[in-house]
């Protein structure tokens, strides 16, 4: 047996069922394993590596920063993080941002804004947050409490109180959960792990209206669907709706662990000195990563590229729905796409790996496609060719 797999399985807590592949290097949209086998990557490290592997400009910026200064703590200032913050604010339409080490921590920050927003208004800390069924927001106790999938929560109760769940894309069900204690509504603009469901325009604008009517914070989790994944920097920009709070991570650092929660208007002034903190969070290395990522997006007009190739990917996936009776439906937005099959997809994924293609799931019957954003049409064709063999 492969020694790396053996060691990892011996020593890691068994929280993952990993695929039996040891990845060693990457080039563009391809990964290479320790036996030299090449894989076309349609997962991008779960939507992280947007720029592809070995982007020269990205790598150089990180190397330069490593040789200069990696960490300072947030008791001091550093230039890369200030530059990156300015750029993030410009592209998100938010006013203030706090950078974290992960998506989960970004959610924690958003939850703290919501609770304190209610506290400032009423003098009580017990504000209720409405989250959605089938959502995914992370694995820490706060993020888990707003994740609408009982299978993740079951063994770890009791959950943080004063969380209500509504049905995604069902405005009446959200309205039903609102009472005088409600302070915020949290949802993914496009649900990822929960099966890949984009919000409908009516639902998102309806939720926004409810938030305005009842003085609630609209908090959008863009950890997976943000950072250009759907052809706009953030998915809410495709709907013309601006939230009060947004969370980001995954492609934000393109491999350097970094997340963010950002706020505008009444939500931007809620947290004050002493209310939140992080030791690692947004050290100069993470700052340099976000800065260069946003620079590359702009200089390469990456959002335009995503718009073009994603409509091509949609068309190709729609052909599979048309031609294969076992492929029931395509869902998704931009380069965040899914195919639902009439059976579990584990065999398809294993066969794809054998043929040199990496795809992942979003539920037992759902194939999820999250390629690097730099993917080209010819590589989409290559993926479709392999997928057809797997489906056959
Ligand atoms: C991945 C993800 C998270 C959690 O982010 P981590 O970086 O794994 O902590 C939260 N929300 C959504 C929508 C995600 O896709």
GROMACS .gro file of C-alpha atoms and ligand atoms in nm:
model
  407
    1UNK     CA    1   0.000   0.000   0.000
    2UNK     CA    2   0.107   0.359  -0.064
    3UNK     CA    3   0.314   0.473   0.237
    4UNK     CA    4   0.163   0.821   0.249
    5UNK     CA    5  -0.190   0.686   0.257
    6UNK     CA    6  -0.090   0.434   0.521
    7UNK     CA    7   0.065   0.698   0.745
    8UNK     CA    8  -0.221   0.942   0.704
    9UNK     CA    9  -0.478   0.675   0.781
   10UNK     CA   10  -0.279   0.566   1.086
   11UNK     CA   11  -0.239   0.910   1.237
   12UNK     CA   12  -0.516   1.144   1.125
   13UNK     CA   13  -0.843   1.145   1.313
   14UNK     CA   14  -1.075   0.959   1.080
   15UNK     CA   15  -1.305   1.250   0.998
   16UNK     CA   16  -1.270   1.206   0.621
   17UNK     CA   17  -1.314   0.924   0.374
   18UNK     CA   18  -1.040   1.036   0.137
   19UNK     CA   19  -0.999   0.932  -0.225
   20UNK     CA   20  -0.692   0.707  -0.263
   21UNK     CA   21  -0.486   0.966  -0.450
   22UNK     CA   22  -0.171   1.136  -0.320
   23UNK     CA   23  -0.138   1.470  -0.496
   24UNK     CA   24   0.210   1.599  -0.547
   25UNK     CA   25   0.209   1.892  -0.789
   26UNK     CA   26  -0.007   2.100  -1.016
   27UNK     CA   27   0.016   2.294  -1.341
   28UNK     CA   28  -0.264   2.513  -1.468
   29UNK     CA   29  -0.588   2.314  -1.436
   30UNK     CA   30  -0.411   1.979  -1.399
   31UNK     CA   31  -0.293   1.795  -1.087
   32UNK     CA   32  -0.028   1.524  -1.074
   33UNK     CA   33  -0.014   1.241  -0.822
   34UNK     CA   34   0.290   1.072  -0.667
   35UNK     CA   35   0.299   0.815  -0.948
   36UNK     CA   36   0.312   1.087  -1.214
   37UNK     CA   37  -0.051   1.040  -1.322
   38UNK     CA   38  -0.219   1.356  -1.447
   39UNK     CA   39  -0.573   1.464  -1.355
   40UNK     CA   40  -0.793   1.733  -1.506
   41UNK     CA   41  -0.914   1.921  -1.198
   42UNK     CA   42  -1.285   2.009  -1.183
   43UNK     CA   43  -1.284   2.058  -0.806
   44UNK     CA   44  -1.010   2.321  -0.755
   45UNK     CA   45  -0.959   2.211  -0.394
   46UNK     CA   46  -1.333   2.270  -0.333
   47UNK     CA   47  -1.357   2.598  -0.517
   48UNK     CA   48  -1.033   2.741  -0.380
   49UNK     CA   49  -0.771   2.739  -0.652
   50UNK     CA   50  -0.944   2.980  -0.891
   51UNK     CA   51  -0.626   3.088  -1.070
   52UNK     CA   52  -0.502   2.738  -1.144
   53UNK     CA   53  -0.179   2.591  -1.018
   54UNK     CA   54   0.160   2.763  -1.055
   55UNK     CA   55   0.027   3.104  -1.145
   56UNK     CA   56   0.359   3.290  -1.176
   57UNK     CA   57   0.245   3.628  -1.051
   58UNK     CA   58   0.067   3.476  -0.752
   59UNK     CA   59   0.362   3.255  -0.657
   60UNK     CA   60   0.612   3.544  -0.692
   61UNK     CA   61   0.402   3.774  -0.472
   62UNK     CA   62   0.388   3.511  -0.198
   63UNK     CA   63   0.760   3.431  -0.221
   64UNK     CA   64   0.849   3.799  -0.197
   65UNK     CA   65   0.627   3.841   0.108
   66UNK     CA   66   0.770   3.530   0.276
   67UNK     CA   67   1.120   3.673   0.242
   68UNK     CA   68   1.002   4.003   0.387
   69UNK     CA   69   0.760   3.934   0.676
   70UNK     CA   70   0.503   3.659   0.735
   71UNK     CA   71   0.336   3.750   1.060
   72UNK     CA   72   0.289   4.057   1.280
   73UNK     CA   73  -0.028   4.000   1.490
   74UNK     CA   74  -0.314   4.247   1.469
   75UNK     CA   75  -0.164   4.471   1.738
   76UNK     CA   76   0.029   4.642   1.456
   77UNK     CA   77  -0.034   4.755   1.100
   78UNK     CA   78   0.110   4.608   0.781
   79UNK     CA   79   0.088   4.731   0.424
   80UNK     CA   80  -0.027   4.423   0.228
   81UNK     CA   81  -0.330   4.369   0.450
   82UNK     CA   82  -0.434   4.736   0.426
   83UNK     CA   83  -0.398   4.731   0.046
   84UNK     CA   84  -0.597   4.407   0.023
   85UNK     CA   85  -0.870   4.545   0.249
   86UNK     CA   86  -0.914   4.848   0.026
   87UNK     CA   87  -0.945   4.626  -0.280
   88UNK     CA   88  -1.189   4.390  -0.109
   89UNK     CA   89  -1.411   4.681  -0.005
   90UNK     CA   90  -1.408   4.817  -0.361
   91UNK     CA   91  -1.513   4.491  -0.522
   92UNK     CA   92  -1.769   4.388  -0.259
   93UNK     CA   93  -1.957   4.715  -0.206
   94UNK     CA   94  -1.913   4.670   0.170
   95UNK     CA   95  -1.774   4.937   0.406
   96UNK     CA   96  -1.572   4.747   0.669
   97UNK     CA   97  -1.406   4.407   0.668
   98UNK     CA   98  -1.252   4.166   0.918
   99UNK     CA   99  -1.025   3.894   0.777
  100UNK     CA  100  -1.018   3.544   0.928
  101UNK     CA  101  -0.832   3.216   0.866
  102UNK     CA  102  -1.127   3.022   0.724
  103UNK     CA  103  -1.484   3.035   0.604
  104UNK     CA  104  -1.618   2.894   0.927
  105UNK     CA  105  -1.459   3.176   1.123
  106UNK     CA  106  -1.609   3.429   0.884
  107UNK     CA  107  -1.952   3.284   0.970
  108UNK     CA  108  -1.872   3.312   1.342
  109UNK     CA  109  -1.799   3.681   1.291
  110UNK     CA  110  -2.124   3.735   1.103
  111UNK     CA  111  -2.317   3.563   1.384
  112UNK     CA  112  -2.152   3.790   1.639
  113UNK     CA  113  -2.253   4.098   1.438
  114UNK     CA  114  -2.612   3.971   1.429
  115UNK     CA  115  -2.632   3.902   1.802
  116UNK     CA  116  -2.473   4.233   1.901
  117UNK     CA  117  -2.688   4.425   1.654
  118UNK     CA  118  -2.989   4.296   1.848
  119UNK     CA  119  -2.819   4.362   2.182
  120UNK     CA  120  -2.751   4.725   2.089
  121UNK     CA  121  -3.114   4.767   1.983
  122UNK     CA  122  -3.283   4.598   2.278
  123UNK     CA  123  -3.031   4.552   2.561
  124UNK     CA  124  -3.087   4.175   2.539
  125UNK     CA  125  -2.843   3.924   2.386
  126UNK     CA  126  -3.103   3.674   2.269
  127UNK     CA  127  -3.167   3.782   1.910
  128UNK     CA  128  -3.293   3.512   1.676
  129UNK     CA  129  -3.125   3.429   1.347
  130UNK     CA  130  -3.313   3.266   1.061
  131UNK     CA  131  -3.106   3.024   0.851
  132UNK     CA  132  -3.208   2.790   0.568
  133UNK     CA  133  -3.274   2.418   0.538
  134UNK     CA  134  -3.000   2.230   0.347
  135UNK     CA  135  -2.753   2.511   0.409
  136UNK     CA  136  -2.386   2.467   0.490
  137UNK     CA  137  -2.189   2.725   0.689
  138UNK     CA  138  -1.908   2.529   0.854
  139UNK     CA  139  -1.823   2.291   1.137
  140UNK     CA  140  -1.753   2.505   1.445
  141UNK     CA  141  -2.030   2.513   1.706
  142UNK     CA  142  -2.169   2.848   1.589
  143UNK     CA  143  -2.150   2.771   1.217
  144UNK     CA  144  -2.291   2.424   1.280
  145UNK     CA  145  -2.589   2.570   1.462
  146UNK     CA  146  -2.693   2.760   1.146
  147UNK     CA  147  -2.620   2.467   0.913
  148UNK     CA  148  -2.959   2.325   0.819
  149UNK     CA  149  -2.851   1.961   0.789
  150UNK     CA  150  -2.945   1.759   1.101
  151UNK     CA  151  -2.694   1.482   1.013
  152UNK     CA  152  -2.406   1.721   1.092
  153UNK     CA  153  -2.560   1.843   1.420
  154UNK     CA  154  -2.709   1.531   1.573
  155UNK     CA  155  -2.413   1.409   1.782
  156UNK     CA  156  -2.295   1.751   1.896
  157UNK     CA  157  -2.591   1.907   2.071
  158UNK     CA  158  -2.724   2.107   2.230
  159UNK     CA  159  -2.686   2.356   1.948
  160UNK     CA  160  -2.651   2.731   2.005
  161UNK     CA  161  -3.004   2.851   2.081
  162UNK     CA  162  -3.225   3.103   1.903
  163UNK     CA  163  -3.168   2.977   1.553
  164UNK     CA  164  -3.474   2.918   1.333
  165UNK     CA  165  -3.481   2.740   0.999
  166UNK     CA  166  -3.683   2.830   0.692
  167UNK     CA  167  -3.711   2.672   0.350
  168UNK     CA  168  -3.470   2.807   0.090
  169UNK     CA  169  -3.654   2.975  -0.199
  170UNK     CA  170  -3.981   2.979  -0.002
  171UNK     CA  171  -4.050   3.334   0.111
  172UNK     CA  172  -4.363   3.247   0.308
  173UNK     CA  173  -4.165   3.005   0.521
  174UNK     CA  174  -3.914   3.279   0.605
  175UNK     CA  175  -4.191   3.522   0.693
  176UNK     CA  176  -4.345   3.262   0.925
  177UNK     CA  177  -4.026   3.251   1.134
  178UNK     CA  178  -3.998   3.627   1.187
  179UNK     CA  179  -4.097   3.762   1.528
  180UNK     CA  180  -3.998   4.055   1.752
  181UNK     CA  181  -3.674   3.877   1.849
  182UNK     CA  182  -3.550   3.814   1.496
  183UNK     CA  183  -3.230   4.006   1.417
  184UNK     CA  184  -3.087   3.853   1.099
  185UNK     CA  185  -3.143   3.621   0.804
  186UNK     CA  186  -2.844   3.414   0.692
  187UNK     CA  187  -2.826   3.225   0.363
  188UNK     CA  188  -2.593   3.119   0.085
  189UNK     CA  189  -2.666   3.308  -0.234
  190UNK     CA  190  -2.607   2.977  -0.412
  191UNK     CA  191  -2.632   2.674  -0.181
  192UNK     CA  192  -2.319   2.462  -0.228
  193UNK     CA  193  -2.277   2.149  -0.014
  194UNK     CA  194  -2.655   2.122   0.023
  195UNK     CA  195  -2.697   2.019  -0.341
  196UNK     CA  196  -2.620   2.329  -0.546
  197UNK     CA  197  -2.932   2.542  -0.551
  198UNK     CA  198  -2.914   2.906  -0.665
  199UNK     CA  199  -3.151   3.144  -0.492
  200UNK     CA  200  -3.432   3.267  -0.713
  201UNK     CA  201  -3.435   3.639  -0.785
  202UNK     CA  202  -3.782   3.669  -0.627
  203UNK     CA  203  -3.667   3.494  -0.310
  204UNK     CA  204  -3.355   3.705  -0.262
  205UNK     CA  205  -3.532   4.034  -0.328
  206UNK     CA  206  -3.821   3.919  -0.108
  207UNK     CA  207  -3.585   3.838   0.180
  208UNK     CA  208  -3.413   4.174   0.133
  209UNK     CA  209  -3.753   4.348   0.156
  210UNK     CA  210  -3.841   4.158   0.475
  211UNK     CA  211  -3.507   4.264   0.623
  212UNK     CA  212  -3.582   4.627   0.547
  213UNK     CA  213  -3.938   4.604   0.676
  214UNK     CA  214  -3.844   4.438   1.009
  215UNK     CA  215  -3.498   4.600   1.057
  216UNK     CA  216  -3.309   4.270   1.019
  217UNK     CA  217  -2.961   4.213   0.881
  218UNK     CA  218  -2.938   4.031   0.549
  219UNK     CA  219  -2.626   3.812   0.578
  220UNK     CA  220  -2.513   3.634   0.261
  221UNK     CA  221  -2.263   3.348   0.277
  222UNK     CA  222  -2.053   3.383  -0.040
  223UNK     CA  223  -1.774   3.155   0.078
  224UNK     CA  224  -1.825   2.919  -0.215
  225UNK     CA  225  -2.028   3.120  -0.467
  226UNK     CA  226  -1.832   3.446  -0.431
  227UNK     CA  227  -1.493   3.551  -0.570
  228UNK     CA  228  -1.595   3.533  -0.934
  229UNK     CA  229  -1.733   3.180  -0.927
  230UNK     CA  230  -2.062   3.283  -1.092
  231UNK     CA  231  -1.917   3.548  -1.326
  232UNK     CA  232  -1.962   3.844  -1.089
  233UNK     CA  233  -1.720   3.908  -0.805
  234UNK     CA  234  -2.004   3.818  -0.567
  235UNK     CA  235  -2.317   3.629  -0.661
  236UNK     CA  236  -2.546   3.895  -0.505
  237UNK     CA  237  -2.417   4.136  -0.770
  238UNK     CA  238  -2.575   3.911  -1.034
  239UNK     CA  239  -2.910   3.968  -0.858
  240UNK     CA  240  -2.863   4.340  -0.795
  241UNK     CA  241  -2.920   4.290  -0.422
  242UNK     CA  242  -2.672   4.417  -0.164
  243UNK     CA  243  -2.655   4.245   0.177
  244UNK     CA  244  -2.572   4.404   0.513
  245UNK     CA  245  -2.310   4.140   0.588
  246UNK     CA  246  -2.117   3.911   0.352
  247UNK     CA  247  -1.884   3.621   0.426
  248UNK     CA  248  -1.605   3.511   0.192
  249UNK     CA  249  -1.324   3.252   0.192
  250UNK     CA  250  -1.230   2.962  -0.045
  251UNK     CA  251  -1.098   3.147  -0.355
  252UNK     CA  252  -1.028   3.465  -0.156
  253UNK     CA  253  -0.668   3.361  -0.091
  254UNK     CA  254  -0.648   3.102  -0.371
  255UNK     CA  255  -0.477   2.854  -0.142
  256UNK     CA  256  -0.348   3.068   0.144
  257UNK     CA  257  -0.602   3.010   0.424
  258UNK     CA  258  -0.802   3.331   0.453
  259UNK     CA  259  -1.165   3.427   0.497
  260UNK     CA  260  -1.351   3.751   0.559
  261UNK     CA  261  -1.670   3.893   0.695
  262UNK     CA  262  -1.762   4.239   0.578
  263UNK     CA  263  -2.044   4.475   0.660
  264UNK     CA  264  -2.208   4.794   0.545
  265UNK     CA  265  -2.449   5.054   0.681
  266UNK     CA  266  -2.593   4.978   1.023
  267UNK     CA  267  -2.402   4.649   1.040
  268UNK     CA  268  -2.061   4.809   0.986
  269UNK     CA  269  -2.044   4.986   1.324
  270UNK     CA  270  -2.170   4.702   1.545
  271UNK     CA  271  -1.839   4.546   1.651
  272UNK     CA  272  -1.605   4.762   1.860
  273UNK     CA  273  -1.256   4.725   2.011
  274UNK     CA  274  -1.248   4.410   2.223
  275UNK     CA  275  -1.547   4.247   2.053
  276UNK     CA  276  -1.354   4.015   1.823
  277UNK     CA  277  -1.000   3.910   1.742
  278UNK     CA  278  -0.759   3.661   1.585
  279UNK     CA  279  -0.387   3.593   1.628
  280UNK     CA  280  -0.305   3.470   1.277
  281UNK     CA  281  -0.589   3.642   1.097
  282UNK     CA  282  -0.478   3.840   0.792
  283UNK     CA  283  -0.110   3.840   0.857
  284UNK     CA  284   0.103   4.002   0.585
  285UNK     CA  285   0.128   3.674   0.391
  286UNK     CA  286  -0.252   3.639   0.376
  287UNK     CA  287  -0.278   4.008   0.292
  288UNK     CA  288  -0.031   3.969   0.006
  289UNK     CA  289  -0.230   3.671  -0.122
  290UNK     CA  290  -0.563   3.855  -0.129
  291UNK     CA  291  -0.400   4.161  -0.282
  292UNK     CA  292  -0.240   3.969  -0.567
  293UNK     CA  293  -0.552   3.756  -0.623
  294UNK     CA  294  -0.769   4.064  -0.668
  295UNK     CA  295  -0.502   4.221  -0.893
  296UNK     CA  296  -0.491   3.913  -1.116
  297UNK     CA  297  -0.872   3.898  -1.139
  298UNK     CA  298  -0.872   4.256  -1.262
  299UNK     CA  299  -0.571   4.240  -1.494
  300UNK     CA  300  -0.686   3.921  -1.666
  301UNK     CA  301  -1.056   4.025  -1.686
  302UNK     CA  302  -1.128   3.693  -1.518
  303UNK     CA  303  -1.498   3.765  -1.458
  304UNK     CA  304  -1.555   3.806  -1.832
  305UNK     CA  305  -1.374   3.481  -1.895
  306UNK     CA  306  -1.597   3.305  -1.639
  307UNK     CA  307  -1.910   3.439  -1.812
  308UNK     CA  308  -1.797   3.305  -2.148
  309UNK     CA  309  -1.675   2.960  -2.042
  310UNK     CA  310  -1.957   2.902  -1.795
  311UNK     CA  311  -2.227   2.941  -2.059
  312UNK     CA  312  -2.031   2.687  -2.266
  313UNK     CA  313  -2.014   2.449  -1.966
  314UNK     CA  314  -2.389   2.491  -1.906
  315UNK     CA  315  -2.466   2.407  -2.268
  316UNK     CA  316  -2.244   2.097  -2.258
  317UNK     CA  317  -2.400   1.974  -1.932
  318UNK     CA  318  -2.748   2.038  -2.072
  319UNK     CA  319  -2.658   1.807  -2.363
  320UNK     CA  320  -2.585   1.531  -2.112
  321UNK     CA  321  -2.926   1.587  -1.950
  322UNK     CA  322  -3.080   1.557  -2.295
  323UNK     CA  323  -2.881   1.250  -2.406
  324UNK     CA  324  -2.857   1.041  -2.088
  325UNK     CA  325  -3.184   0.926  -1.924
  326UNK     CA  326  -2.996   0.870  -1.593
  327UNK     CA  327  -2.895   1.236  -1.579
  328UNK     CA  328  -3.201   1.406  -1.435
  329UNK     CA  329  -3.114   1.771  -1.405
  330UNK     CA  330  -2.848   2.039  -1.426
  331UNK     CA  331  -2.840   2.308  -1.157
  332UNK     CA  332  -2.606   2.592  -1.087
  333UNK     CA  333  -2.470   2.930  -1.180
  334UNK     CA  334  -2.148   3.024  -1.358
  335UNK     CA  335  -1.866   2.781  -1.284
  336UNK     CA  336  -2.057   2.632  -0.992
  337UNK     CA  337  -2.258   2.356  -1.156
  338UNK     CA  338  -2.415   2.024  -1.065
  339UNK     CA  339  -2.573   1.727  -1.237
  340UNK     CA  340  -2.825   1.523  -1.045
  341UNK     CA  341  -2.831   1.155  -1.141
  342UNK     CA  342  -3.102   0.897  -1.073
  343UNK     CA  343  -2.852   0.698  -0.861
  344UNK     CA  344  -2.551   0.746  -0.633
  345UNK     CA  345  -2.254   0.904  -0.810
  346UNK     CA  346  -1.971   0.729  -0.622
  347UNK     CA  347  -1.901   0.490  -0.914
  348UNK     CA  348  -1.892   0.776  -1.163
  349UNK     CA  349  -1.641   0.962  -0.947
  350UNK     CA  350  -1.418   0.656  -0.908
  351UNK     CA  351  -1.426   0.585  -1.281
  352UNK     CA  352  -1.348   0.950  -1.355
  353UNK     CA  353  -1.042   0.931  -1.130
  354UNK     CA  354  -0.926   0.621  -1.310
  355UNK     CA  355  -0.957   0.813  -1.639
  356UNK     CA  356  -0.778   1.120  -1.502
  357UNK     CA  357  -1.062   1.353  -1.402
  358UNK     CA  358  -1.134   1.493  -1.057
  359UNK     CA  359  -1.496   1.583  -0.977
  360UNK     CA  360  -1.668   1.589  -0.638
  361UNK     CA  361  -2.019   1.547  -0.499
  362UNK     CA  362  -2.284   1.771  -0.347
  363UNK     CA  363  -2.496   1.498  -0.189
  364UNK     CA  364  -2.505   1.126  -0.279
  365UNK     CA  365  -2.670   1.163  -0.622
  366UNK     CA  366  -2.516   1.492  -0.726
  367UNK     CA  367  -2.196   1.556  -0.924
  368UNK     CA  368  -2.044   1.896  -0.851
  369UNK     CA  369  -1.828   2.091  -1.097
  370UNK     CA  370  -1.607   2.362  -0.947
  371UNK     CA  371  -1.318   2.402  -1.193
  372UNK     CA  372  -1.047   2.663  -1.155
  373UNK     CA  373  -1.189   2.986  -1.300
  374UNK     CA  374  -0.915   2.987  -1.566
  375UNK     CA  375  -1.061   2.673  -1.725
  376UNK     CA  376  -1.079   2.686  -2.108
  377UNK     CA  377  -1.340   2.549  -2.349
  378UNK     CA  378  -1.108   2.274  -2.474
  379UNK     CA  379  -1.066   2.148  -2.117
  380UNK     CA  380  -1.444   2.151  -2.073
  381UNK     CA  381  -1.460   1.933  -2.384
  382UNK     CA  382  -1.198   1.703  -2.234
  383UNK     CA  383  -1.400   1.674  -1.912
  384UNK     CA  384  -1.725   1.604  -2.100
  385UNK     CA  385  -1.549   1.334  -2.306
  386UNK     CA  386  -1.432   1.154  -1.992
  387UNK     CA  387  -1.765   1.201  -1.817
  388UNK     CA  388  -1.951   1.040  -2.108
  389UNK     CA  389  -1.734   0.728  -2.076
  390UNK     CA  390  -1.810   0.721  -1.702
  391UNK     CA  391  -2.184   0.761  -1.757
  392UNK     CA  392  -2.183   0.487  -2.023
  393LIG     C1  393  -1.676   2.583   0.262
  393LIG     C2  394  -1.789   2.662   0.314
  393LIG     C3  395  -1.790   2.710   0.447
  393LIG     C4  396  -1.683   2.675   0.545
  393LIG     O1  397  -1.558   2.727   0.509
  393LIG     P1  398  -1.423   2.662   0.570
  393LIG     O2  399  -1.313   2.742   0.507
  393LIG     O3  400  -1.423   2.518   0.534
  393LIG     O4  401  -1.426   2.683   0.716
  393LIG     C5  402  -1.896   2.790   0.485
  393LIG     N1  403  -1.995   2.822   0.399
  393LIG     C6  404  -1.996   2.778   0.272
  393LIG     C7  405  -2.107   2.819   0.181
  393LIG     C8  406  -1.894   2.696   0.225
  393LIG     O5  407  -1.898   2.649   0.100
   0.00000   0.00000   0.00000
